[in-house]
């Protein structure tokens, strides 16, 4: 369904849990890690009455493409993949007030501009940056 003439911004909260960091490369100026990347937003179209005391709906993976998702991307990504061992490592919960929570396990390599003038006695600060590809 397309609604024309409505310019509504959606506030998306993003957080991540670092499962493991397994390489930092000074030569390639990157680092690799496995994370759980989570997004949370409200979609009023998915509100439901909690008459049966259902605290949340867990969507089956076959329905993931039927839910609107934010257009988040990782700015400093070199490469990454969703985990799909045995089953897809993603989940979507829908709460009575229309809140959507999406979580996915991602492993990737991310660029990090390193300043190596004092190598090996320096300190590096590597960012993990996400943003919307359509809205800045």
mmCIF file of C-alpha atoms in Angstrom:
data_model
loop_
_atom_site.group_PDB
_atom_site.id
_atom_site.type_symbol
_atom_site.label_atom_id
_atom_site.label_comp_id
_atom_site.label_asym_id
_atom_site.label_seq_id
_atom_site.Cartn_x
_atom_site.Cartn_y
_atom_site.Cartn_z
ATOM 1 C CA UNK A 1 0.000 0.000 0.000
ATOM 2 C CA UNK A 2 1.416 3.380 -1.008
ATOM 3 C CA UNK A 3 0.211 6.544 0.716
ATOM 4 C CA UNK A 4 0.951 9.688 -1.276
ATOM 5 C CA UNK A 5 1.291 13.104 0.322
ATOM 6 C CA UNK A 6 2.242 11.998 3.810
ATOM 7 C CA UNK A 7 5.797 12.795 4.857
ATOM 8 C CA UNK A 8 6.118 11.009 8.163
ATOM 9 C CA UNK A 9 9.481 10.312 9.743
ATOM 10 C CA UNK A 10 9.907 7.153 11.759
ATOM 11 C CA UNK A 11 12.140 7.223 14.818
ATOM 12 C CA UNK A 12 14.282 4.075 14.783
ATOM 13 C CA UNK A 13 16.294 3.084 17.827
ATOM 14 C CA UNK A 14 19.348 0.973 17.012
ATOM 15 C CA UNK A 15 21.532 -0.970 19.402
ATOM 16 C CA UNK A 16 23.993 -3.775 19.104
ATOM 17 C CA UNK A 17 25.510 -6.511 21.186
ATOM 18 C CA UNK A 18 29.034 -7.537 20.237
ATOM 19 C CA UNK A 19 29.171 -11.317 20.292
ATOM 20 C CA UNK A 20 32.866 -11.523 19.376
ATOM 21 C CA UNK A 21 35.687 -9.538 17.809
ATOM 22 C CA UNK A 22 38.074 -11.843 16.031
ATOM 23 C CA UNK A 23 40.526 -9.800 14.011
ATOM 24 C CA UNK A 24 42.045 -6.353 13.800
ATOM 25 C CA UNK A 25 44.266 -5.738 10.797
ATOM 26 C CA UNK A 26 46.683 -2.818 10.708
ATOM 27 C CA UNK A 27 47.648 -3.757 7.145
ATOM 28 C CA UNK A 28 44.048 -3.714 5.829
ATOM 29 C CA UNK A 29 42.907 -1.024 8.270
ATOM 30 C CA UNK A 30 39.839 -2.982 9.310
ATOM 31 C CA UNK A 31 38.364 -5.112 12.055
ATOM 32 C CA UNK A 32 35.973 -8.057 12.062
ATOM 33 C CA UNK A 33 33.241 -8.944 14.489
ATOM 34 C CA UNK A 34 30.040 -10.867 15.004
ATOM 35 C CA UNK A 35 27.146 -8.831 16.412
ATOM 36 C CA UNK A 36 23.456 -8.875 17.156
ATOM 37 C CA UNK A 37 22.092 -5.754 15.462
ATOM 38 C CA UNK A 38 18.716 -4.618 16.790
ATOM 39 C CA UNK A 39 16.245 -2.019 15.541
ATOM 40 C CA UNK A 40 13.048 -0.833 17.205
ATOM 41 C CA UNK A 41 10.340 1.450 15.776
ATOM 42 C CA UNK A 42 6.571 1.963 15.880
ATOM 43 C CA UNK A 43 4.264 1.147 12.975
ATOM 44 C CA UNK A 44 0.724 2.267 13.873
ATOM 45 C CA UNK A 45 -0.691 -0.030 11.177
ATOM 46 C CA UNK A 46 0.344 -3.078 13.221
ATOM 47 C CA UNK A 47 -1.367 -2.174 16.513
ATOM 48 C CA UNK A 48 -3.608 -4.871 17.937
ATOM 49 C CA UNK A 49 -5.946 -5.283 20.901
ATOM 50 C CA UNK A 50 -4.381 -7.268 23.696
ATOM 51 C CA UNK A 51 -7.651 -9.006 24.579
ATOM 52 C CA UNK A 52 -6.040 -12.452 24.768
ATOM 53 C CA UNK A 53 -3.153 -11.195 26.934
ATOM 54 C CA UNK A 54 -0.647 -11.716 24.103
ATOM 55 C CA UNK A 55 2.379 -9.659 25.117
ATOM 56 C CA UNK A 56 4.006 -9.940 21.670
ATOM 57 C CA UNK A 57 3.689 -11.708 18.343
ATOM 58 C CA UNK A 58 6.738 -13.612 17.090
ATOM 59 C CA UNK A 59 6.681 -13.536 13.309
ATOM 60 C CA UNK A 60 7.595 -16.594 11.320
ATOM 61 C CA UNK A 61 10.536 -15.963 8.978
ATOM 62 C CA UNK A 62 8.269 -16.505 5.955
ATOM 63 C CA UNK A 63 6.483 -13.244 6.891
ATOM 64 C CA UNK A 64 9.574 -11.017 7.340
ATOM 65 C CA UNK A 65 9.256 -9.533 3.843
ATOM 66 C CA UNK A 66 5.677 -8.456 4.584
ATOM 67 C CA UNK A 67 6.759 -5.982 7.300
ATOM 68 C CA UNK A 68 8.120 -2.530 6.466
ATOM 69 C CA UNK A 69 11.761 -2.281 7.532
ATOM 70 C CA UNK A 70 13.941 0.811 8.000
ATOM 71 C CA UNK A 71 16.582 1.345 5.309
ATOM 72 C CA UNK A 72 19.552 1.206 7.662
ATOM 73 C CA UNK A 73 23.007 0.472 6.362
ATOM 74 C CA UNK A 74 26.518 0.329 7.828
ATOM 75 C CA UNK A 75 28.689 3.161 6.528
ATOM 76 C CA UNK A 76 32.075 1.591 7.154
ATOM 77 C CA UNK A 77 31.139 -1.932 6.050
ATOM 78 C CA UNK A 78 33.618 -3.748 3.829
ATOM 79 C CA UNK A 79 31.661 -6.994 3.830
ATOM 80 C CA UNK A 80 29.054 -8.656 6.012
ATOM 81 C CA UNK A 81 26.625 -11.548 6.087
ATOM 82 C CA UNK A 82 23.546 -12.594 8.035
ATOM 83 C CA UNK A 83 23.935 -15.910 9.830
ATOM 84 C CA UNK A 84 21.812 -18.640 8.300
ATOM 85 C CA UNK A 85 23.186 -21.791 9.892
ATOM 86 C CA UNK A 86 20.315 -24.276 10.240
ATOM 87 C CA UNK A 87 17.789 -21.388 10.264
ATOM 88 C CA UNK A 88 17.969 -17.656 9.608
ATOM 89 C CA UNK A 89 19.306 -15.881 12.713
ATOM 90 C CA UNK A 90 16.719 -13.079 12.603
ATOM 91 C CA UNK A 91 13.613 -12.333 14.594
ATOM 92 C CA UNK A 92 10.770 -9.870 14.457
ATOM 93 C CA UNK A 93 8.484 -9.196 17.423
ATOM 94 C CA UNK A 94 5.332 -7.079 17.186
ATOM 95 C CA UNK A 95 3.900 -5.561 20.381
ATOM 96 C CA UNK A 96 0.269 -4.427 20.978
ATOM 97 C CA UNK A 97 1.124 -0.706 20.601
ATOM 98 C CA UNK A 98 2.601 -1.338 17.121
ATOM 99 C CA UNK A 99 6.220 -1.439 18.280
ATOM 100 C CA UNK A 100 8.368 -3.624 16.039
ATOM 101 C CA UNK A 101 11.629 -5.130 17.230
ATOM 102 C CA UNK A 102 13.941 -6.614 14.612
ATOM 103 C CA UNK A 103 17.106 -8.453 15.579
ATOM 104 C CA UNK A 104 19.676 -10.125 13.331
ATOM 105 C CA UNK A 105 23.048 -11.765 13.832
ATOM 106 C CA UNK A 106 25.611 -10.237 11.478
ATOM 107 C CA UNK A 107 29.285 -11.022 10.947
ATOM 108 C CA UNK A 108 31.428 -8.673 8.953
ATOM 109 C CA UNK A 109 34.551 -6.713 8.278
ATOM 110 C CA UNK A 110 34.487 -2.940 8.849
ATOM 111 C CA UNK A 111 36.964 -0.258 7.836
ATOM 112 C CA UNK A 112 38.916 1.674 10.452
ATOM 113 C CA UNK A 113 41.206 4.520 9.496
ATOM 114 C CA UNK A 114 44.181 3.871 11.756
ATOM 115 C CA UNK A 115 46.823 6.413 12.728
ATOM 116 C CA UNK A 116 50.004 4.390 13.040
ATOM 117 C CA UNK A 117 52.621 7.114 13.581
ATOM 118 C CA UNK A 118 53.551 5.683 17.016
ATOM 119 C CA UNK A 119 53.002 2.013 16.132
ATOM 120 C CA UNK A 120 53.013 -0.241 18.162
ATOM 121 C CA UNK A 121 52.538 2.215 21.046
ATOM 122 C CA UNK A 122 49.488 4.007 19.690
ATOM 123 C CA UNK A 123 45.788 3.717 20.484
ATOM 124 C CA UNK A 124 43.191 3.229 17.765
ATOM 125 C CA UNK A 125 39.531 4.231 17.833
ATOM 126 C CA UNK A 126 37.410 2.305 15.370
ATOM 127 C CA UNK A 127 33.847 3.364 14.640
ATOM 128 C CA UNK A 128 30.806 1.328 13.740
ATOM 129 C CA UNK A 129 28.512 3.744 11.923
ATOM 130 C CA UNK A 130 24.931 3.195 10.778
ATOM 131 C CA UNK A 131 22.510 5.546 9.057
ATOM 132 C CA UNK A 132 19.480 5.629 6.842
ATOM 133 C CA UNK A 133 20.313 5.463 3.151
ATOM 134 C CA UNK A 134 17.358 7.706 2.210
ATOM 135 C CA UNK A 135 17.141 10.103 5.134
ATOM 136 C CA UNK A 136 20.092 11.977 6.614
#
